[in-house]
PDB file of C-alpha atoms in Angstrom:
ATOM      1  CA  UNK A   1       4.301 -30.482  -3.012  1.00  0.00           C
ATOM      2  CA  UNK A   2       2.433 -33.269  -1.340  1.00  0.00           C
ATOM      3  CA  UNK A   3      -1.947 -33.353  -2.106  1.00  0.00           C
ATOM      4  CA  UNK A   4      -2.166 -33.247   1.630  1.00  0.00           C
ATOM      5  CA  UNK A   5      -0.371 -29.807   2.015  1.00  0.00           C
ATOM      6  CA  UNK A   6      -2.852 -28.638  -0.737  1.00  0.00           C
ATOM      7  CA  UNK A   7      -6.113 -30.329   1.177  1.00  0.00           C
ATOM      8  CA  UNK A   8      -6.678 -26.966   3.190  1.00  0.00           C
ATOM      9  CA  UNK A   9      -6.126 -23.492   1.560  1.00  0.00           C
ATOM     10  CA  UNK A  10      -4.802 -21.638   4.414  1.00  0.00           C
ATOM     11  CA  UNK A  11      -6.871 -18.285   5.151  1.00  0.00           C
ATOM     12  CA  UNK A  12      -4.018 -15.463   3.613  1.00  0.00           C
ATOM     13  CA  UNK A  13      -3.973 -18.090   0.111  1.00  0.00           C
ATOM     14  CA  UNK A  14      -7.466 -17.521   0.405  1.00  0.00           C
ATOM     15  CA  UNK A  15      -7.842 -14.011   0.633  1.00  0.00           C
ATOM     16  CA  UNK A  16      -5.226 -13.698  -2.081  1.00  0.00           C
ATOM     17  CA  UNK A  17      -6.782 -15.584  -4.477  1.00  0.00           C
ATOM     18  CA  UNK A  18     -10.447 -13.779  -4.137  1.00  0.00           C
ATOM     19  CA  UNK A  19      -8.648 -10.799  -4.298  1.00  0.00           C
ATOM     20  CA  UNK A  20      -7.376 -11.664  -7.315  1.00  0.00           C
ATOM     21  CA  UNK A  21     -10.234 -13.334  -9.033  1.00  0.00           C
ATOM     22  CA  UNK A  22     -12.891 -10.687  -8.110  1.00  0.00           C
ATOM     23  CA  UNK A  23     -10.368  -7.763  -9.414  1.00  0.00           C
ATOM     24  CA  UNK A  24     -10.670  -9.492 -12.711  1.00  0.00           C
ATOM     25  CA  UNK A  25     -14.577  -9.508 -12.740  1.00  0.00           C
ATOM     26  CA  UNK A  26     -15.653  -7.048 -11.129  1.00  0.00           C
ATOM     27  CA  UNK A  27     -19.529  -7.953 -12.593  1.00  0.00           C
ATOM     28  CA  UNK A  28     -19.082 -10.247  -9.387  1.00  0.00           C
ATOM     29  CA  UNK A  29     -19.545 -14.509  -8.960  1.00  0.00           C
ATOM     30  CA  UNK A  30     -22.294 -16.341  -7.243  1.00  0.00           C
ATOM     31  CA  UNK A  31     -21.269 -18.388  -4.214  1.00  0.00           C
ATOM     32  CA  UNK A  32     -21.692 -21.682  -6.548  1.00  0.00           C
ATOM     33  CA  UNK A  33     -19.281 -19.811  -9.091  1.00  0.00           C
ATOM     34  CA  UNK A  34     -16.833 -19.378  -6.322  1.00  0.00           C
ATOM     35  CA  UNK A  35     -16.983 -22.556  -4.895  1.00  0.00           C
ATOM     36  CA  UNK A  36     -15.913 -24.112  -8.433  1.00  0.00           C
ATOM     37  CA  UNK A  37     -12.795 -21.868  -8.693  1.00  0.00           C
ATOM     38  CA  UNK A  38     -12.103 -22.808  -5.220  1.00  0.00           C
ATOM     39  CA  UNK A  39     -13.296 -26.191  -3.954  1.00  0.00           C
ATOM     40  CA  UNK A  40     -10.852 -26.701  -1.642  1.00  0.00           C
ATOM     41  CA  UNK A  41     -11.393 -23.473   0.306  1.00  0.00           C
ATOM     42  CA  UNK A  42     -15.292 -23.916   0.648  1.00  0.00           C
ATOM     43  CA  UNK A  43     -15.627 -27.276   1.241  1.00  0.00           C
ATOM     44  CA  UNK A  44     -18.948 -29.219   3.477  1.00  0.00           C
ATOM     45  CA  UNK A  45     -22.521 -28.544   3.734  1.00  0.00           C
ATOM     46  CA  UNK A  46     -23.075 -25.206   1.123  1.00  0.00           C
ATOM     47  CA  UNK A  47     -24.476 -22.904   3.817  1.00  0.00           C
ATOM     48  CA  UNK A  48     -21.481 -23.922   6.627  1.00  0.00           C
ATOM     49  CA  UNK A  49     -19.270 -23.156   3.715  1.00  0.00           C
ATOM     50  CA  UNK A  50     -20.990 -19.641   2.740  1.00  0.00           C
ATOM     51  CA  UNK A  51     -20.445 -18.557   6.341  1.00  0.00           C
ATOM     52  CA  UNK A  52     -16.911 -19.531   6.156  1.00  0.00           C
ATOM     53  CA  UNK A  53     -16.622 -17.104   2.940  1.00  0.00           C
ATOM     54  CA  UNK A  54     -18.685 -14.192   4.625  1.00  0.00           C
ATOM     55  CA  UNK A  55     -15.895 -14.054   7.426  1.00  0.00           C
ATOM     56  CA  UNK A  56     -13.371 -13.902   4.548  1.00  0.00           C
ATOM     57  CA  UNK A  57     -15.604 -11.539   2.696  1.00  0.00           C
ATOM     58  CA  UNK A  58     -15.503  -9.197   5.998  1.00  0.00           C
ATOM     59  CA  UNK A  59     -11.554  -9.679   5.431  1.00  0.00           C
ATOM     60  CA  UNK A  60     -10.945  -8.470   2.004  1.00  0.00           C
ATOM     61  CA  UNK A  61     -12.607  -5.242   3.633  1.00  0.00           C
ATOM     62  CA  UNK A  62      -9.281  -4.884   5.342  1.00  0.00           C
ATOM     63  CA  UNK A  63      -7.722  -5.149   1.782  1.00  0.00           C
ATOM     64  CA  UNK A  64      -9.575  -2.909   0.228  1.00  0.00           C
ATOM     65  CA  UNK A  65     -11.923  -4.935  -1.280  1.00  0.00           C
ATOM     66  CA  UNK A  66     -15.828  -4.136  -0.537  1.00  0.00           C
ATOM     67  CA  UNK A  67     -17.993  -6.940  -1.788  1.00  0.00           C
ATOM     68  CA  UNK A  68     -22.025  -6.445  -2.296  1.00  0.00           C
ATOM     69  CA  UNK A  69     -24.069  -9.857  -1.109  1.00  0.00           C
ATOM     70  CA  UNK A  70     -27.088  -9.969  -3.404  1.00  0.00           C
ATOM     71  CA  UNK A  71     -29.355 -12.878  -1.999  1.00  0.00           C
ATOM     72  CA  UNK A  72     -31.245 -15.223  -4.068  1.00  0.00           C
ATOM     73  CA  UNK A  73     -34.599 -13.188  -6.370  1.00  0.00           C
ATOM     74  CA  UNK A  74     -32.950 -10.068  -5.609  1.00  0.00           C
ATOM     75  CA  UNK A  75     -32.130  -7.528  -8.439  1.00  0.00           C
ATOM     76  CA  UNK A  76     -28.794  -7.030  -9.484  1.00  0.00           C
ATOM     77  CA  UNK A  77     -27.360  -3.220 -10.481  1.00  0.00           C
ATOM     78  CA  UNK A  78     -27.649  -4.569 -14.370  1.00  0.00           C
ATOM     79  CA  UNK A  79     -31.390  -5.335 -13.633  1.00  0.00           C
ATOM     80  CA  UNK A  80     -30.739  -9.299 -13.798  1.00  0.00           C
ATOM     81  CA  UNK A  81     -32.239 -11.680 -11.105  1.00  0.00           C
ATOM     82  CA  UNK A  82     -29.644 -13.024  -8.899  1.00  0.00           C
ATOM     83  CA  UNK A  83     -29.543 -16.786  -8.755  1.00  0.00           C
ATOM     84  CA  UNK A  84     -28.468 -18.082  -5.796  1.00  0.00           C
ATOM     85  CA  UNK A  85     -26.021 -15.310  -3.335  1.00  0.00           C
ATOM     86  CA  UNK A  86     -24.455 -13.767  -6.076  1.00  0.00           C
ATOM     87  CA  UNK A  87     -21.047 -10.971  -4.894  1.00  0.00           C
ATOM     88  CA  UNK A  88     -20.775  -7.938  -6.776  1.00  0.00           C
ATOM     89  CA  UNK A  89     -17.323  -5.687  -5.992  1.00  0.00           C
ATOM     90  CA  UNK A  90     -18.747  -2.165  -4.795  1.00  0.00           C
ATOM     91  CA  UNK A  91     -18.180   0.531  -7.145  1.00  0.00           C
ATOM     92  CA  UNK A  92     -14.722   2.039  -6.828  1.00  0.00           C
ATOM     93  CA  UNK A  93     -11.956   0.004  -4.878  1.00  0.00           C
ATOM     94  CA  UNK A  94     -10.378   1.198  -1.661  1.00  0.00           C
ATOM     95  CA  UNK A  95      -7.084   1.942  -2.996  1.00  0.00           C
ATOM     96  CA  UNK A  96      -3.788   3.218  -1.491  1.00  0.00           C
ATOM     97  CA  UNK A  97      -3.316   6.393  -2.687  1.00  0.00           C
ATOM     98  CA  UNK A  98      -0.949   6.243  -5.986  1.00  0.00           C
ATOM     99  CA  UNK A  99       2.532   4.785  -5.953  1.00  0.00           C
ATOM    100  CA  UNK A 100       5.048   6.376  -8.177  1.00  0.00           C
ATOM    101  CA  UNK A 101       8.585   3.721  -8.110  1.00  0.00           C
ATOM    102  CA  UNK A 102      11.002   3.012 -10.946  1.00  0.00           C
ATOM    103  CA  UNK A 103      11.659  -0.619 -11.959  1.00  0.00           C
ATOM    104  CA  UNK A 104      14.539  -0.903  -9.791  1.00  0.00           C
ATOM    105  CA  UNK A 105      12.200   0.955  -6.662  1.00  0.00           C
ATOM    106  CA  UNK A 106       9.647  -1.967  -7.561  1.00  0.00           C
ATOM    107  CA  UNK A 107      11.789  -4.599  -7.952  1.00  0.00           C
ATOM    108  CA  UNK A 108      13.800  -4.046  -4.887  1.00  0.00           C
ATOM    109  CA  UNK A 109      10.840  -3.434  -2.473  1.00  0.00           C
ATOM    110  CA  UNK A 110       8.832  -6.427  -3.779  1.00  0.00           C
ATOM    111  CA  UNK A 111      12.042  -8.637  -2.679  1.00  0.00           C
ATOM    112  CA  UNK A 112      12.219  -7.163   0.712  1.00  0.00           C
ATOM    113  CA  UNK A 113       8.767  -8.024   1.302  1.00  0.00           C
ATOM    114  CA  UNK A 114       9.117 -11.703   0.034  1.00  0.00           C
ATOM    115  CA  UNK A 115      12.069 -12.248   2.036  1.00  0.00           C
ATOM    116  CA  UNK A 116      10.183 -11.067   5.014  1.00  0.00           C
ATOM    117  CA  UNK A 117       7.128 -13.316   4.061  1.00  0.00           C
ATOM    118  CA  UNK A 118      10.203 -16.275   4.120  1.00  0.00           C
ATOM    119  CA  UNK A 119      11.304 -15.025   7.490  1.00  0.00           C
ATOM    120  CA  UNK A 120       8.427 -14.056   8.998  1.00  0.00           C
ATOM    121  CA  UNK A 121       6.644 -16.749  11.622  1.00  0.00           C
ATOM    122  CA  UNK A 122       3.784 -14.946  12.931  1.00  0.00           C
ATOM    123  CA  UNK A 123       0.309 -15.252  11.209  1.00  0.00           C
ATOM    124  CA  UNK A 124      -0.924 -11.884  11.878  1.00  0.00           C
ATOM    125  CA  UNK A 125       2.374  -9.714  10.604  1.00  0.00           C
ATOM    126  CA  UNK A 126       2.139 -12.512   7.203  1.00  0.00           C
ATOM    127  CA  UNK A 127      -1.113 -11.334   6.931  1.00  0.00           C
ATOM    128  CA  UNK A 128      -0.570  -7.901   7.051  1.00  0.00           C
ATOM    129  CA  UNK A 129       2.693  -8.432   4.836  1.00  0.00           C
ATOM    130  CA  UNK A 130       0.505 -10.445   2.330  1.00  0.00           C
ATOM    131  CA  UNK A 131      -2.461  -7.719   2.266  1.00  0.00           C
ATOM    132  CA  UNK A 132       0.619  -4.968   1.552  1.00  0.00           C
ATOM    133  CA  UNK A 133       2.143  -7.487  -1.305  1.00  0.00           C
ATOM    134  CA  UNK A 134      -1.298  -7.855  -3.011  1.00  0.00           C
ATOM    135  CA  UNK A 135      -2.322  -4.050  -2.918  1.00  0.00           C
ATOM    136  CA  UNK A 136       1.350  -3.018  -4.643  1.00  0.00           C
ATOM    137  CA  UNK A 137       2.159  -6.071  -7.011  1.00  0.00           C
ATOM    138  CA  UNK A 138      -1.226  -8.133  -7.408  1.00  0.00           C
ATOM    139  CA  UNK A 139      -0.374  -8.981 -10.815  1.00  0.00           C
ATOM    140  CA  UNK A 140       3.195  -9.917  -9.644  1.00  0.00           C
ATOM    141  CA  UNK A 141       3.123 -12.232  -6.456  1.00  0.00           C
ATOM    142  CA  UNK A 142       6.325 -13.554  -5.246  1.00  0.00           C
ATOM    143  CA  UNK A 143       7.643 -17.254  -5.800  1.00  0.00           C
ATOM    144  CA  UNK A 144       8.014 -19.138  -2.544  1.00  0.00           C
ATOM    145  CA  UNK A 145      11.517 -18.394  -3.785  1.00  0.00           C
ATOM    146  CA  UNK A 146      13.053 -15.077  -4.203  1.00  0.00           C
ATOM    147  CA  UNK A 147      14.061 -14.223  -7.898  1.00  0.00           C
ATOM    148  CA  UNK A 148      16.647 -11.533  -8.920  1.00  0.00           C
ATOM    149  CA  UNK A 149      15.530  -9.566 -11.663  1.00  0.00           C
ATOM    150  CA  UNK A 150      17.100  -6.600 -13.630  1.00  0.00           C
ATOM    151  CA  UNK A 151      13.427  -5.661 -14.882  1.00  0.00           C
ATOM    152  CA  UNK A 152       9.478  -6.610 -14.923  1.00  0.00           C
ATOM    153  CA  UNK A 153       8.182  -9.811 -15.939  1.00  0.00           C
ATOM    154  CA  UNK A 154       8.113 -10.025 -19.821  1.00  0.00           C
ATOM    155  CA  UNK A 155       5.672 -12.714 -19.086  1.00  0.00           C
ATOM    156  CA  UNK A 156       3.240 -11.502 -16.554  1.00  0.00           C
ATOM    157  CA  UNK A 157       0.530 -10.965 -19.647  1.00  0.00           C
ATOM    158  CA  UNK A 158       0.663 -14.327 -21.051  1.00  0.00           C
ATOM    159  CA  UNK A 159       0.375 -15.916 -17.485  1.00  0.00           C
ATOM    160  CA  UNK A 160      -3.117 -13.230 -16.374  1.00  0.00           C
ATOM    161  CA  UNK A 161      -4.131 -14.496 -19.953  1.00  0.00           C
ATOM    162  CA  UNK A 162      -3.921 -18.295 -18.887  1.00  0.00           C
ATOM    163  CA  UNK A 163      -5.630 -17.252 -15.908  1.00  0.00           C
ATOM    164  CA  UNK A 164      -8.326 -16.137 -17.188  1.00  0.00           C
ATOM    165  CA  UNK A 165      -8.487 -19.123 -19.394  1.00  0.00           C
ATOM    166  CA  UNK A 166      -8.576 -21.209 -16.828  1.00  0.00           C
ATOM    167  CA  UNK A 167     -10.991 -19.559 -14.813  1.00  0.00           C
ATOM    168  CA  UNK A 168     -13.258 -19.988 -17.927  1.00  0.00           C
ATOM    169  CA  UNK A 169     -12.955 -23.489 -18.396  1.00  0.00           C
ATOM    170  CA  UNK A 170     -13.446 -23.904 -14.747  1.00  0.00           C
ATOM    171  CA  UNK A 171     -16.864 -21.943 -15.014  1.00  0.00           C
ATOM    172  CA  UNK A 172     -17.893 -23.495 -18.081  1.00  0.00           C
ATOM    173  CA  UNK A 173     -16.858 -27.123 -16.942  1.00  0.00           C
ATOM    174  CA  UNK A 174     -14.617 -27.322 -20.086  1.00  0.00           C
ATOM    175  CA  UNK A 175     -11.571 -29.051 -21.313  1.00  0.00           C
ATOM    176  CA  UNK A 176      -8.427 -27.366 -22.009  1.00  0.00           C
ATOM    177  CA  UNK A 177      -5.417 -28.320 -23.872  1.00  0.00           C
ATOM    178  CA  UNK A 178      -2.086 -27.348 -22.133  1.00  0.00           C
ATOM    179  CA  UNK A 179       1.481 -27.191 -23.199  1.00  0.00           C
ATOM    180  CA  UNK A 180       3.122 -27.672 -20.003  1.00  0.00           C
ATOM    181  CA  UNK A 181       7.164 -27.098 -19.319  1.00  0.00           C
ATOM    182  CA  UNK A 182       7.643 -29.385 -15.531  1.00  0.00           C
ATOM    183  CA  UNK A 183      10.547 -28.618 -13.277  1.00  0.00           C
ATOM    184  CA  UNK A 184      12.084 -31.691 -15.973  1.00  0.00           C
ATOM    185  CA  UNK A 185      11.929 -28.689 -18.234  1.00  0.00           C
ATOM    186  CA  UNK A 186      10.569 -31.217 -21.406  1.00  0.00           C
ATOM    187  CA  UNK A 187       7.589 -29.518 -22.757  1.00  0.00           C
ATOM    188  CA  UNK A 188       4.430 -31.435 -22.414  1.00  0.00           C
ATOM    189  CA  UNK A 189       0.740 -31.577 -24.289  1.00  0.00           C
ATOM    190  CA  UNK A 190      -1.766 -32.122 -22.203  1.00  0.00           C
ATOM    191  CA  UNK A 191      -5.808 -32.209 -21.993  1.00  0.00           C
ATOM    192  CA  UNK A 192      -6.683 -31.405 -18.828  1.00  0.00           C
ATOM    193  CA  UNK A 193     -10.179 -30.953 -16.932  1.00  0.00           C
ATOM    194  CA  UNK A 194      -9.525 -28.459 -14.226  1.00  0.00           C
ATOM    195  CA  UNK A 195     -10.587 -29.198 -10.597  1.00  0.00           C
ATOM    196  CA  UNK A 196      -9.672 -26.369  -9.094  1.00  0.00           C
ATOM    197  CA  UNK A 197      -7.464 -23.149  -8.583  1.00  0.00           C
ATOM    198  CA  UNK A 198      -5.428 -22.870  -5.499  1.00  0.00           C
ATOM    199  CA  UNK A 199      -2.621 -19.420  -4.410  1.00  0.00           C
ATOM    200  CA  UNK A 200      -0.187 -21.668  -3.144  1.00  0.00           C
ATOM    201  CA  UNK A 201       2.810 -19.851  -1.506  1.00  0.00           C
ATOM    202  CA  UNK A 202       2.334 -17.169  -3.593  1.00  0.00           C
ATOM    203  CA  UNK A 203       2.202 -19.248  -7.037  1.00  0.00           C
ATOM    204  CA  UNK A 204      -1.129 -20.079  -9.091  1.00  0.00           C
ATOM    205  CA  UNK A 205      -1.936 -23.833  -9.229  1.00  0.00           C
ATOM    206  CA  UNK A 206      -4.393 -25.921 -10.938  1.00  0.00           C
ATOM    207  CA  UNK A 207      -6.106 -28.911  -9.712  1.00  0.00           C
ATOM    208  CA  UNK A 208      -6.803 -31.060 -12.462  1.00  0.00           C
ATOM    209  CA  UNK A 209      -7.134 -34.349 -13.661  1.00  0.00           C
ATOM    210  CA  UNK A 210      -4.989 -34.990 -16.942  1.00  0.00           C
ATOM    211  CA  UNK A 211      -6.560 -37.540 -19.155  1.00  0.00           C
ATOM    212  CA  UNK A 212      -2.999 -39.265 -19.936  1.00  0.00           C
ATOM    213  CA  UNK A 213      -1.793 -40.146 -16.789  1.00  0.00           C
ATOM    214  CA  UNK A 214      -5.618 -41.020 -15.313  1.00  0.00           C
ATOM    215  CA  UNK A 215      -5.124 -38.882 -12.333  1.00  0.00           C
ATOM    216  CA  UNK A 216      -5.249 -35.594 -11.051  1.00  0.00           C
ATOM    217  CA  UNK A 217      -2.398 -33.313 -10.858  1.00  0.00           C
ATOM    218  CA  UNK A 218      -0.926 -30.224  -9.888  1.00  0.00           C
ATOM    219  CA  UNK A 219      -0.099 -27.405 -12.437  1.00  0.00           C
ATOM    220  CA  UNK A 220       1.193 -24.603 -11.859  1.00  0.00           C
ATOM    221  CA  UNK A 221       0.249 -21.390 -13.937  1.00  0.00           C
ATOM    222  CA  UNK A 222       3.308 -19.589 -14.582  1.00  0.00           C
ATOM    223  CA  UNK A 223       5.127 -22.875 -16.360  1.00  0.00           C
ATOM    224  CA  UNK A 224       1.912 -23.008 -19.230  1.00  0.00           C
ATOM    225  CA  UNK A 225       3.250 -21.865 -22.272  1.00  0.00           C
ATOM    226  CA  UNK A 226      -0.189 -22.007 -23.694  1.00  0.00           C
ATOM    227  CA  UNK A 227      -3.478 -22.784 -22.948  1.00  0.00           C
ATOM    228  CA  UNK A 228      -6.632 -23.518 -25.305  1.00  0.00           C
ATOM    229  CA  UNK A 229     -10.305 -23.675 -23.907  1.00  0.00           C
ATOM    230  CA  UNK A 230     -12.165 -26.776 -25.905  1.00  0.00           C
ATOM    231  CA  UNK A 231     -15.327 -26.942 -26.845  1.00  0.00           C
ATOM    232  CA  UNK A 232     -15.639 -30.412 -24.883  1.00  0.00           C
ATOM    233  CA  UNK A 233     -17.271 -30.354 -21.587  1.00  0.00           C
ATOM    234  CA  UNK A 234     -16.790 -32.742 -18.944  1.00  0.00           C
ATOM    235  CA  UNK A 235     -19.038 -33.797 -15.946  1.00  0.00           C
TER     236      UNK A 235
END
C-alpha cells in the first residue's frame, strides 16, 4: 500500500467507516470529533469539509443510518449544549428485517459477496454491494482477499475491542502502546500516536506516527495483538 493510494478515502470507505463508528456510539460525535477519526476524508477549509460530510450523511440514509444535526448552542436529547455541529444517530436504526443463517449460510454468502466486490467494476453496483455487506456482516468486513473459513472469527472481539481503543486515543489525543505482528510475521512493540483511521478495501487501518522509526505508518487493525491507551498525550 503506497501513502498516495491512502491520500483520498474513496466515498463507499467512507460511508463504511461512519457506519461503523456511529453504530458504536450511538450518543453521536461532533463534526471536530469526526474529523479526528477521519482526517483524510474531511480534509480543507472546516465548513467546505462539513458539506462534504452532509452529502455523505444524506447517504448513510440509504444504509439505514438516520443521523440528527444538532447545530452549535442547541440542546441535545441528554439536555447538554452542543458544541460545535454535533450528530446524534436517530432513535431506532432502519434495519433489514431479521436474518436467520447458519455458520455455513453466513460464511458462504459473505464470500459470494466479496468475490463480487473483487469482480465488480462499476461504482454504483460496489456501492450497493458494499451497503448490503455492511447491513449483514458489519462486524465482519471482507479482506481485499477472500478467506476460507470452516467457522466465525474467533477474533472478531479482540479486534472491535482495539477499535474502540483506538478510537479513544484518537479522541483523547493519546498514546498507545501496540504489539504489532507485520506481514514479516515477527511481533513488534510499538508506541504509537494515531493520525488517523481509514476502511481501506474493506480492512481497518491506522495512520500513525511510531516514535521508533520517526515516521508515520500504516497499521492495520486486525494484525494488533494488543493495544494499551497511555496516559501520555501528544500534540
Amino acid at each position: 500500500m503506497t501513502t498516495d493510494s491512502l491520500d483520498q478515502m474513496a466515498k463507499d470507505e467512507r460511508l463504511g467507516c461512519l457506519y461503523l463508528t456511529f453504530l458504536n456510539r450511538p450518543s453521536g460525535l461532533s463534526f471536530e470529533q469526526i474529523r479526528s477519526l477521519m482526517p483524510m476524508a474531511y480534509r480543507g477549509e472546516p465548513e467546505s469539509a462539513r458539506r462534504k460530510f452532509e452529502r455523505d450523511k444524506n447517504d448513510l440514509q440509504k444504509l439505514g443510518l438516520w443521523l440528527r444535526h444538532f447545530a452549535d448552542g442547541e440542546v441535545l436529547p441528554d439536555g447538554r449544549t452542543a458544541t460545535g455541529h454535533v450528530y446524534i444517530p436517530e432513535q431506532g436504526f432502519h434495519w433489514l428485517g431479521d436474518v436467520k443463517l447458519s455458520e455455513k449460510q453466513r460464511n458462504g454468502l459473505a464470500n459470494i459477496l466479496a468475490r463480487s466486490l473483487q469482480r465488480e467494476s462499476s461504482e454504483s453496483v460496489r456501492n450497493n454491494l458494499t451497503s448490503l455487506y455492511i447491513k449483514l456482516f458489519y462486524n465482519n468486513l471482507p479482506d481485499s482477499e477472500v478467506r476460507e473459513t470452516d467457522g466465525l472469527s474467533e477474533s472478531e472481539p479482540l479486534e472491535s475491542q482495539i477499535l474502540s481503543t483506538v478510537q479513544e486515543a484518537l479522541l483523547q489525543k493519546k498514546k498507545i502502546q501496540v504489539n504489532y505482528a507485520p506481514a514479516s510475521g515477527k511481533v513488534e512493540d510499538r508506541i504509537l500516536e494515531s493520525r488517523g483511521l481509514l476502511f481501506y478495501r474493506g480492512r481497518w487501518c491506522l495512520v500513525a506516527y511510531c516514535a521508533a522509526t520517526k515516521d508515520n505508518r500504516y497499521y492495520y487493525l486486525e494484525r494488533m495483538q494488543s493495544v494499551r491507551l497511555l496516559d501520555e498525550a501528544f500534540k
